[in-house]
Short mmCIF file of N, CA and C in Angstrom, two decimals:
data_model
loop_
_atom_site.label_atom_id
_atom_site.label_comp_id
_atom_site.label_asym_id
_atom_site.label_seq_id
_atom_site.Cartn_x
_atom_site.Cartn_y
_atom_site.Cartn_z
N UNK F 299 226.66 -191.95 43.58
CA UNK F 299 225.98 -193.87 43.86
C UNK F 299 226.18 -194.51 44.35
N UNK F 300 226.87 -194.53 45.87
CA UNK F 300 226.76 -195.03 46.73
C UNK F 300 225.40 -194.75 47.54
N UNK F 301 225.14 -193.32 47.07
CA UNK F 301 223.86 -192.80 48.19
C UNK F 301 222.80 -193.41 47.38
N UNK F 302 223.15 -193.52 46.69
CA UNK F 302 221.41 -193.97 45.64
C UNK F 302 221.22 -195.56 46.44
N UNK F 303 222.52 -196.55 46.02
CA UNK F 303 222.12 -197.68 46.51
C UNK F 303 221.57 -197.55 48.21
N UNK F 304 222.29 -196.49 48.62
CA UNK F 304 221.97 -196.45 50.20
C UNK F 304 220.20 -196.12 50.25
N UNK F 305 219.68 -195.22 49.49
CA UNK F 305 218.86 -194.77 49.58
C UNK F 305 217.57 -196.06 49.40
N UNK F 306 218.46 -196.60 48.01
CA UNK F 306 217.33 -198.00 47.78
C UNK F 306 217.07 -198.67 48.23
N UNK F 307 218.16 -199.28 49.26
CA UNK F 307 218.55 -200.36 50.25
C UNK F 307 217.54 -199.55 51.43
N UNK F 308 217.36 -198.59 51.45
CA UNK F 308 216.68 -198.29 53.15
C UNK F 308 215.21 -198.23 52.49
N UNK F 309 214.96 -197.62 50.82
CA UNK F 309 213.50 -197.56 50.85
C UNK F 309 212.72 -198.97 50.82
N UNK F 310 213.69 -200.31 50.34
CA UNK F 310 213.05 -201.48 50.33
C UNK F 310 212.76 -202.30 51.33
N UNK F 311 213.45 -201.67 52.55
CA UNK F 311 213.47 -202.30 53.80
C UNK F 311 212.70 -201.64 54.31
N UNK F 312 212.20 -200.29 54.20
CA UNK F 312 211.33 -199.84 54.68
C UNK F 312 209.94 -200.56 54.30
N UNK F 313 209.76 -200.50 52.71
CA UNK F 313 208.60 -201.42 52.03
C UNK F 313 208.67 -202.69 53.00
N UNK F 314 209.65 -203.21 52.97
CA UNK F 314 209.70 -204.78 53.58
C UNK F 314 209.13 -204.78 54.79
N UNK F 315 209.39 -203.62 55.69
CA UNK F 315 209.05 -204.15 56.77
C UNK F 315 207.35 -203.61 57.16
N UNK F 316 207.20 -202.72 56.18
CA UNK F 316 205.39 -202.65 56.47
C UNK F 316 204.79 -203.50 55.54
N UNK F 317 205.21 -204.11 54.24
CA UNK F 317 204.38 -205.18 54.22
C UNK F 317 204.84 -206.31 55.35
N UNK F 318 205.47 -206.62 56.11
CA UNK F 318 205.47 -207.45 57.21
C UNK F 318 204.39 -207.03 58.20
N UNK F 319 204.39 -205.86 58.64
CA UNK F 319 203.44 -205.55 59.57
C UNK F 319 202.29 -205.46 58.74
N UNK F 320 201.79 -205.06 57.35
CA UNK F 320 200.54 -205.43 56.96
C UNK F 320 200.10 -207.29 57.15
N UNK F 321 201.03 -208.11 56.88
CA UNK F 321 201.00 -209.46 57.09
C UNK F 321 200.44 -209.87 58.38
N UNK F 322 201.12 -208.96 59.28
CA UNK F 322 201.12 -210.10 60.88
C UNK F 322 199.63 -208.90 61.19
N UNK F 323 199.04 -207.84 60.44
CA UNK F 323 198.16 -207.04 61.13
C UNK F 323 196.80 -207.56 60.09
N UNK F 324 196.91 -208.75 59.65
CA UNK F 324 195.61 -209.58 58.60
C UNK F 324 195.69 -210.50 59.39
N UNK F 325 197.11 -211.41 59.59
CA UNK F 325 196.77 -212.39 60.39
C UNK F 325 196.06 -212.41 62.03
N UNK F 326 196.50 -210.63 62.25
CA UNK F 326 195.63 -210.96 63.94
C UNK F 326 194.77 -210.94 63.62
N UNK F 327 193.91 -210.11 62.67
CA UNK F 327 192.51 -209.46 61.95
C UNK F 327 191.73 -210.93 62.11
N UNK F 328 192.66 -212.03 60.84
CA UNK F 328 192.06 -213.39 60.97
C UNK F 328 191.86 -214.15 62.24
N UNK F 329 192.56 -214.36 63.26
CA UNK F 329 192.72 -214.65 64.36
C UNK F 329 191.19 -213.95 65.02
N UNK F 330 191.00 -212.76 64.67
CA UNK F 330 190.07 -212.37 65.88
C UNK F 330 188.95 -212.75 65.17
N UNK F 331 188.78 -212.73 64.02
CA UNK F 331 187.41 -212.94 63.21
C UNK F 331 187.42 -214.76 63.94
N UNK F 332 188.50 -215.48 63.66
CA UNK F 332 187.80 -217.20 63.45
C UNK F 332 187.66 -217.64 65.83
N UNK F 333 188.20 -216.40 66.34
CA UNK F 333 187.96 -216.24 67.61
C UNK F 333 186.31 -216.15 67.67
N UNK F 334 185.85 -214.74 67.10
CA UNK F 334 184.84 -214.15 67.13
C UNK F 334 183.38 -215.62 66.64
N UNK F 335 183.64 -216.26 65.53
CA UNK F 335 182.72 -217.39 65.23
C UNK F 335 182.86 -218.16 66.05
N UNK F 336 184.09 -218.89 66.95
CA UNK F 336 184.01 -219.76 67.74
C UNK F 336 182.88 -218.89 68.83
N UNK F 337 183.16 -218.25 69.12
CA UNK F 337 182.43 -217.92 70.48
C UNK F 337 180.55 -217.30 70.16
N UNK F 338 180.76 -217.05 68.81
CA UNK F 338 179.14 -216.92 68.23
C UNK F 338 178.83 -218.73 68.21
N UNK F 339 179.39 -219.45 67.78
CA UNK F 339 178.87 -220.36 67.78
C UNK F 339 178.92 -221.16 69.22
N UNK F 340 179.82 -221.49 69.72
CA UNK F 340 179.76 -221.93 71.49
C UNK F 340 178.33 -220.96 72.17
N UNK F 341 177.85 -220.13 71.73
CA UNK F 341 176.80 -219.49 72.10
C UNK F 341 175.54 -220.20 71.78
N UNK F 342 175.46 -220.42 70.00
CA UNK F 342 173.90 -220.95 69.90
C UNK F 342 174.29 -222.00 70.63
N UNK F 343 175.51 -223.07 70.91
CA UNK F 343 175.03 -224.33 71.19
C UNK F 343 174.35 -223.97 72.73
N UNK F 344 175.09 -223.40 73.41
CA UNK F 344 174.60 -223.00 75.14
C UNK F 344 173.23 -223.13 75.62
N UNK F 345 172.63 -223.98 76.43
CA UNK F 345 171.18 -223.80 76.48
C UNK F 345 170.76 -222.72 76.84
N UNK F 346 169.45 -221.70 76.40
CA UNK F 346 169.56 -220.55 77.00
C UNK F 346 168.51 -221.20 78.73
N UNK F 347 169.09 -220.52 79.56
CA UNK F 347 168.41 -220.72 80.82
C UNK F 347 168.56 -219.33 81.73
N UNK F 348 167.85 -218.58 81.18
CA UNK F 348 167.66 -217.19 82.01
C UNK F 348 165.63 -217.41 82.23
N UNK F 349 165.74 -216.64 83.30
CA UNK F 349 164.94 -216.54 84.00
C UNK F 349 163.70 -214.98 83.21
N UNK F 350 162.61 -215.35 83.17
CA UNK F 350 162.12 -214.48 82.52
C UNK F 350 161.51 -213.33 83.34
N UNK F 351 161.53 -211.62 82.56
CA UNK F 351 161.68 -210.62 83.71
C UNK F 351 160.16 -210.20 83.87
N UNK F 352 159.27 -210.71 83.23
CA UNK F 352 157.84 -210.59 83.39
C UNK F 352 157.60 -210.74 84.71
N UNK F 353 156.37 -210.04 85.35
CA UNK F 353 155.84 -210.48 86.27
C UNK F 353 155.09 -211.65 86.25
N UNK F 354 154.98 -212.75 87.67
CA UNK F 354 154.06 -213.70 87.45
C UNK F 354 152.70 -213.36 87.33
N UNK F 355 151.92 -214.36 85.89
CA UNK F 355 150.66 -213.52 86.15
C UNK F 355 149.59 -213.86 87.27
N UNK F 356 148.86 -213.29 87.69
CA UNK F 356 147.84 -213.50 88.42
C UNK F 356 146.92 -214.46 88.29
N UNK F 357 146.73 -215.42 89.41
CA UNK F 357 145.94 -216.69 89.08
C UNK F 357 144.20 -215.93 88.55
N UNK F 358 143.61 -216.77 88.10
CA UNK F 358 142.57 -216.56 87.62
C UNK F 358 141.45 -216.57 88.71
N UNK F 359 140.41 -216.33 88.68
CA UNK F 359 139.46 -216.10 89.15
C UNK F 359 139.01 -217.55 89.22
N UNK F 360 137.39 -217.76 90.78
CA UNK F 360 137.40 -219.56 90.34
C UNK F 360 136.51 -219.27 89.60
N UNK F 361 135.99 -220.30 89.08
CA UNK F 361 135.03 -220.23 87.88
C UNK F 361 133.77 -220.54 88.57
N UNK F 362 132.70 -219.70 88.16
CA UNK F 362 131.63 -219.99 89.02
C UNK F 362 130.41 -221.09 88.12
N UNK F 363 129.72 -221.76 89.32
CA UNK F 363 128.64 -222.76 88.77
C UNK F 363 129.86 -223.95 87.82
N UNK F 364 130.48 -224.56 88.73
CA UNK F 364 131.04 -225.78 88.38
C UNK F 364 130.57 -227.13 88.73
N UNK F 365 130.48 -228.04 87.61
CA UNK F 365 129.69 -229.26 88.31
C UNK F 365 130.67 -230.04 88.29
N UNK F 366 131.04 -231.35 89.39
CA UNK F 366 130.48 -231.25 90.44
C UNK F 366 131.31 -229.83 90.98
N UNK F 367 130.73 -229.40 92.55
CA UNK F 367 131.78 -228.72 93.05
C UNK F 367 132.23 -229.09 94.36
N UNK F 368 132.54 -228.76 95.52
CA UNK F 368 132.38 -229.15 96.47
C UNK F 368 132.63 -227.57 97.71
N UNK F 369 131.59 -227.80 98.34
CA UNK F 369 131.91 -226.88 99.24
C UNK F 369 132.82 -226.90 100.73
N UNK F 370 134.07 -225.97 100.44
CA UNK F 370 135.32 -226.02 101.08
C UNK F 370 135.45 -225.25 102.29
N UNK F 371 135.86 -225.65 103.22
CA UNK F 371 136.04 -225.14 104.81
C UNK F 371 136.96 -224.73 105.44
N UNK F 372 138.16 -225.65 105.00
CA UNK F 372 139.08 -225.79 105.26
C UNK F 372 140.41 -226.22 103.83
N UNK F 373 141.55 -225.25 104.18
CA UNK F 373 142.68 -225.61 103.23
C UNK F 373 143.92 -225.62 104.07
N UNK F 374 144.63 -226.98 103.72
CA UNK F 374 145.57 -227.32 104.04
C UNK F 374 146.92 -227.57 103.47
N UNK F 375 148.16 -227.80 103.77
CA UNK F 375 149.34 -227.87 103.42
C UNK F 375 149.78 -229.01 103.86
N UNK F 376 149.98 -230.02 102.86
CA UNK F 376 150.78 -230.80 103.49
C UNK F 376 152.46 -231.19 102.82
N UNK F 377 153.10 -231.76 102.81
CA UNK F 377 154.56 -232.19 102.79
C UNK F 377 156.07 -232.04 103.23
N UNK F 378 157.12 -231.70 103.13
CA UNK F 378 158.19 -231.64 103.98
C UNK F 378 158.35 -230.33 104.05
N UNK F 379 158.43 -229.62 104.86
CA UNK F 379 158.41 -228.21 105.33
C UNK F 379 157.26 -227.54 105.30
N UNK F 380 156.50 -228.26 105.10
CA UNK F 380 154.64 -227.58 104.90
C UNK F 380 154.56 -226.57 106.11
N UNK F 381 154.70 -226.43 107.18
CA UNK F 381 155.01 -225.87 108.46
C UNK F 381 155.50 -224.48 107.87
N UNK F 382 156.70 -224.41 107.29
CA UNK F 382 157.21 -222.72 107.02
C UNK F 382 156.84 -222.44 106.11
N UNK F 383 155.76 -223.33 105.09
CA UNK F 383 155.91 -222.40 103.78
C UNK F 383 154.04 -222.34 104.18
N UNK F 384 153.56 -222.63 105.39
CA UNK F 384 151.92 -222.25 105.90
C UNK F 384 151.34 -220.69 105.38
N UNK F 385 152.13 -220.05 105.23
CA UNK F 385 151.51 -217.93 104.96
C UNK F 385 151.08 -217.98 103.37
N UNK F 386 151.74 -219.23 102.81
CA UNK F 386 151.76 -219.25 101.23
C UNK F 386 150.05 -219.54 101.10
N UNK F 387 148.76 -220.26 101.94
CA UNK F 387 148.13 -220.46 101.95
C UNK F 387 147.08 -219.05 101.81
N UNK F 388 147.45 -218.17 102.82
CA UNK F 388 147.36 -216.68 102.82
C UNK F 388 146.32 -216.31 101.75
N UNK F 389 147.01 -216.79 100.44
CA UNK F 389 146.75 -216.08 99.23
C UNK F 389 145.21 -216.66 98.64
N UNK F 390 145.27 -217.49 99.25
CA UNK F 390 143.76 -218.39 98.85
C UNK F 390 143.23 -218.45 99.86
N UNK F 391 143.20 -217.78 100.52
CA UNK F 391 141.97 -217.76 101.96
C UNK F 391 140.45 -217.32 101.23
N UNK F 392 140.56 -216.87 100.15
CA UNK F 392 139.27 -216.21 99.48
C UNK F 392 138.89 -217.72 99.05
N UNK F 393 138.80 -218.60 98.73
CA UNK F 393 138.48 -220.13 98.33
C UNK F 393 137.78 -220.46 99.92
N UNK F 394 138.25 -220.19 100.61
CA UNK F 394 137.67 -220.72 101.69
C UNK F 394 135.64 -220.45 101.80
N UNK F 395 134.70 -221.48 101.83
CA UNK F 395 133.42 -221.49 102.01
C UNK F 395 133.03 -221.26 100.27
N UNK F 396 134.17 -221.37 99.50
CA UNK F 396 133.17 -221.23 98.04
C UNK F 396 133.09 -222.51 97.96
N UNK F 397 132.38 -223.03 96.64
CA UNK F 397 131.73 -224.50 96.07
C UNK F 397 132.74 -224.52 94.81
N UNK F 398 133.68 -225.34 95.11
CA UNK F 398 134.91 -225.53 94.28
C UNK F 398 134.67 -226.62 93.57
N UNK F 399 134.95 -226.50 91.90
CA UNK F 399 135.28 -227.55 91.14
C UNK F 399 136.86 -228.00 90.99
N UNK F 400 137.10 -228.73 89.92
CA UNK F 400 138.19 -228.86 89.63
C UNK F 400 139.18 -227.61 89.31
N UNK F 401 138.18 -226.79 88.36
CA UNK F 401 138.90 -225.28 88.37
C UNK F 401 139.08 -224.36 88.92
N UNK F 402 138.57 -224.64 90.25
CA UNK F 402 138.84 -223.62 91.55
C UNK F 402 139.72 -224.27 92.00
N UNK F 403 139.65 -225.58 91.91
CA UNK F 403 141.24 -225.99 93.21
C UNK F 403 141.94 -226.37 92.38
N UNK F 404 142.24 -225.94 90.79
CA UNK F 404 143.87 -225.68 89.98
C UNK F 404 143.33 -224.17 89.89
N UNK F 405 142.79 -223.11 90.84
CA UNK F 405 143.02 -221.52 90.89
C UNK F 405 143.78 -221.60 92.04
N UNK F 406 142.72 -222.11 93.36
CA UNK F 406 143.65 -222.30 94.41
C UNK F 406 145.17 -222.89 94.37
N UNK F 407 145.66 -223.65 93.39
CA UNK F 407 146.71 -223.91 93.29
C UNK F 407 147.98 -223.02 92.81
N UNK F 408 147.20 -222.15 92.04
CA UNK F 408 147.77 -221.11 91.67
C UNK F 408 148.04 -220.18 92.42
N UNK F 409 147.19 -219.78 92.86
CA UNK F 409 147.77 -218.49 94.09
C UNK F 409 148.61 -219.11 94.95
N UNK F 410 148.39 -219.89 95.22
CA UNK F 410 149.64 -220.45 96.81
C UNK F 410 150.77 -220.63 95.86
N UNK F 411 150.87 -221.30 94.70
CA UNK F 411 152.30 -221.10 94.05
C UNK F 411 152.62 -220.06 93.49
N UNK F 412 151.68 -218.62 93.41
CA UNK F 412 152.45 -217.42 92.79
C UNK F 412 152.76 -216.75 94.09
N UNK F 413 152.03 -217.43 95.10
CA UNK F 413 152.90 -216.26 96.50
C UNK F 413 154.06 -216.73 96.36
N UNK F 414 153.82 -218.66 96.30
CA UNK F 414 155.49 -219.12 96.82
C UNK F 414 156.28 -217.92 95.91
N UNK F 415 156.57 -217.92 94.25
CA UNK F 415 157.50 -217.43 93.55
C UNK F 415 157.41 -216.00 93.83
N UNK F 416 156.52 -215.28 94.04
CA UNK F 416 156.81 -214.02 94.56
C UNK F 416 157.77 -213.75 95.86
N UNK F 417 158.04 -215.06 96.24
CA UNK F 417 159.21 -214.60 97.76
C UNK F 417 160.14 -215.40 97.47
N UNK F 418 160.40 -215.87 96.20
CA UNK F 418 161.90 -216.28 95.71
C UNK F 418 161.81 -217.34 95.64
N UNK F 419 160.73 -218.07 95.95
CA UNK F 419 160.80 -220.01 96.50
C UNK F 419 160.23 -220.16 94.71
N UNK F 420 161.29 -220.09 93.50
CA UNK F 420 160.61 -220.59 92.37
C UNK F 420 160.98 -221.44 92.40
N UNK F 421 160.95 -222.82 93.11
CA UNK F 421 161.48 -223.92 92.80
C UNK F 421 160.57 -224.73 93.43
N UNK F 422 160.06 -224.13 94.50
CA UNK F 422 158.76 -225.03 95.36
C UNK F 422 157.90 -225.11 94.52
N UNK F 423 156.42 -226.37 94.35
CA UNK F 423 155.78 -226.62 93.89
C UNK F 423 154.48 -226.87 94.63
N UNK F 424 153.50 -226.89 94.18
CA UNK F 424 152.14 -226.74 95.08
C UNK F 424 151.23 -228.18 93.91
N UNK F 425 151.16 -228.74 94.48
CA UNK F 425 149.63 -230.04 93.62
C UNK F 425 148.80 -230.65 94.85
N UNK F 426 147.91 -230.98 93.97
CA UNK F 426 146.71 -231.39 94.90
C UNK F 426 146.82 -233.13 94.28
N UNK F 427 146.90 -234.01 95.46
CA UNK F 427 146.81 -235.26 95.59
C UNK F 427 145.12 -235.93 95.40
N UNK F 428 145.24 -236.96 95.06
CA UNK F 428 143.81 -237.51 94.90
C UNK F 428 143.24 -237.52 96.62
N UNK F 429 141.88 -237.16 96.71
CA UNK F 429 141.04 -237.02 97.58
C UNK F 429 139.71 -236.81 97.31
N UNK F 430 139.03 -237.27 98.96
CA UNK F 430 137.88 -237.14 98.32
C UNK F 430 137.27 -235.98 99.23
N UNK F 431 136.67 -234.78 98.48
CA UNK F 431 136.37 -233.19 99.03
C UNK F 431 135.32 -233.35 99.24
N UNK F 432 134.36 -234.27 99.61
CA UNK F 432 133.21 -234.13 100.24
C UNK F 432 132.82 -233.75 101.64
N UNK F 433 134.06 -234.09 102.02
CA UNK F 433 133.82 -233.01 103.63
C UNK F 433 134.34 -232.07 104.24
N UNK F 434 134.80 -231.06 102.59
CA UNK F 434 135.17 -230.24 103.10
C UNK F 434 136.62 -229.63 103.15
N UNK F 435 137.56 -230.56 103.10
CA UNK F 435 138.77 -230.33 103.30
C UNK F 435 139.59 -230.91 102.21
N UNK F 436 140.39 -229.65 102.15
CA UNK F 436 141.19 -229.55 100.65
C UNK F 436 142.76 -229.31 101.05
N UNK F 437 143.78 -230.54 100.89
CA UNK F 437 144.53 -230.89 100.93
C UNK F 437 145.86 -230.26 100.04
N UNK F 438 146.46 -229.34 100.10
CA UNK F 438 147.29 -229.70 99.12
C UNK F 438 148.58 -229.84 99.59
N UNK F 439 149.55 -230.39 98.34
CA UNK F 439 150.81 -230.89 99.08
C UNK F 439 152.65 -229.68 98.62
N UNK F 440 153.07 -229.55 99.38
CA UNK F 440 153.95 -228.81 98.80
C UNK F 440 155.05 -229.70 98.44
N UNK F 441 155.84 -229.35 97.45
CA UNK F 441 157.59 -229.86 97.23
C UNK F 441 158.27 -228.83 97.10
N UNK F 442 159.15 -229.09 98.16
CA UNK F 442 159.89 -228.02 98.01
C UNK F 442 161.43 -228.06 97.16
N UNK F 443 161.57 -226.69 96.35
CA UNK F 443 162.26 -227.48 95.60
C UNK F 443 163.90 -227.05 96.40
N UNK F 444 165.06 -227.88 95.58
CA UNK F 444 166.00 -228.09 95.76
C UNK F 444 166.73 -227.83 94.44
N UNK F 445 168.03 -226.80 95.20
CA UNK F 445 168.68 -226.01 93.90
C UNK F 445 170.22 -226.82 94.40
N UNK F 446 170.40 -228.25 93.11
CA UNK F 446 171.59 -228.60 93.49
C UNK F 446 173.04 -228.08 93.36
N UNK F 447 173.06 -227.36 92.34
CA UNK F 447 174.24 -226.68 91.34
C UNK F 447 174.05 -225.16 90.96
N UNK F 448 174.79 -224.34 90.77
CA UNK F 448 174.42 -222.76 90.66
C UNK F 448 176.22 -222.60 89.65
N UNK F 449 175.79 -222.59 88.15
CA UNK F 449 176.69 -222.25 87.64
C UNK F 449 177.13 -220.57 86.89
N UNK F 450 177.97 -220.62 86.88
CA UNK F 450 177.64 -219.20 86.07
C UNK F 450 178.06 -219.38 84.44
N UNK F 451 177.34 -218.43 83.27
CA UNK F 451 177.81 -218.24 81.89
C UNK F 451 179.20 -217.84 81.80
N UNK F 452 180.13 -218.39 81.11
CA UNK F 452 181.35 -217.56 80.48
C UNK F 452 181.24 -216.51 80.16
N UNK F 453 181.36 -215.21 80.61
CA UNK F 453 181.50 -213.89 79.28
C UNK F 453 182.01 -213.85 78.01
N UNK F 454 180.81 -213.51 77.80
CA UNK F 454 181.40 -213.09 76.16
C UNK F 454 182.99 -212.34 75.64
N UNK F 455 183.23 -213.14 74.66
CA UNK F 455 184.28 -211.97 74.04
C UNK F 455 184.34 -210.61 73.75
N UNK F 456 185.37 -210.20 74.78
CA UNK F 456 185.20 -208.99 74.97
C UNK F 456 184.34 -208.12 76.28
N UNK F 457 183.30 -209.07 76.78
CA UNK F 457 182.71 -208.40 77.97
C UNK F 457 183.39 -208.14 78.96
N UNK F 458 183.45 -207.31 79.62
CA UNK F 458 184.23 -206.84 80.89
C UNK F 458 183.52 -207.70 82.05
N UNK F 459 183.87 -208.25 83.27
CA UNK F 459 183.44 -208.75 84.25
C UNK F 459 183.49 -207.90 85.28
N UNK F 460 183.85 -206.51 85.38
CA UNK F 460 183.37 -205.41 86.14
C UNK F 460 184.83 -205.52 87.09
N UNK F 461 185.68 -206.61 86.93
CA UNK F 461 187.17 -206.51 87.86
C UNK F 461 187.84 -205.44 87.03
N UNK F 462 188.37 -205.14 85.86
CA UNK F 462 188.97 -204.45 85.53
C UNK F 462 188.60 -202.69 85.65
N UNK F 463 187.11 -202.48 85.64
CA UNK F 463 186.93 -201.16 85.81
C UNK F 463 187.43 -200.51 86.90
N UNK F 464 188.52 -201.08 88.14
CA UNK F 464 188.83 -199.78 88.75
C UNK F 464 190.18 -199.07 87.43
#
């Protein structure tokens, strides 16, 4: 009889321990689901600040027969650090000698801007200030970009950061 009671007691304790383990596993699973839901919600609220991976499109060709148009003999660059970026004007060298209107000037700006972007200067901008083009001189304005801060997004839950891969 003592053996039966002892056996019953052991079976009861094993069943009780198993149910406690199941409860603990369920609690862990609920906690993981809650954390996953919080991470997904935080990801949805985070603004997407990712650079496009496609190449920069080529600037449009110069429009033909623009009216009014002005024969351009020289293209110059003005602004802070313009001398440092004068090389970008080479991208629009074929505009010299052409008769350009507003569409042609926009094409020149696009070519110079794309040259800067291709070289990694993605925050710099090129503009055309109001000017008289009858003299044949097109002056573009360079606005160099400045990056105030670089912030890294938190890695997603379960995503490694490479440090633990050794």
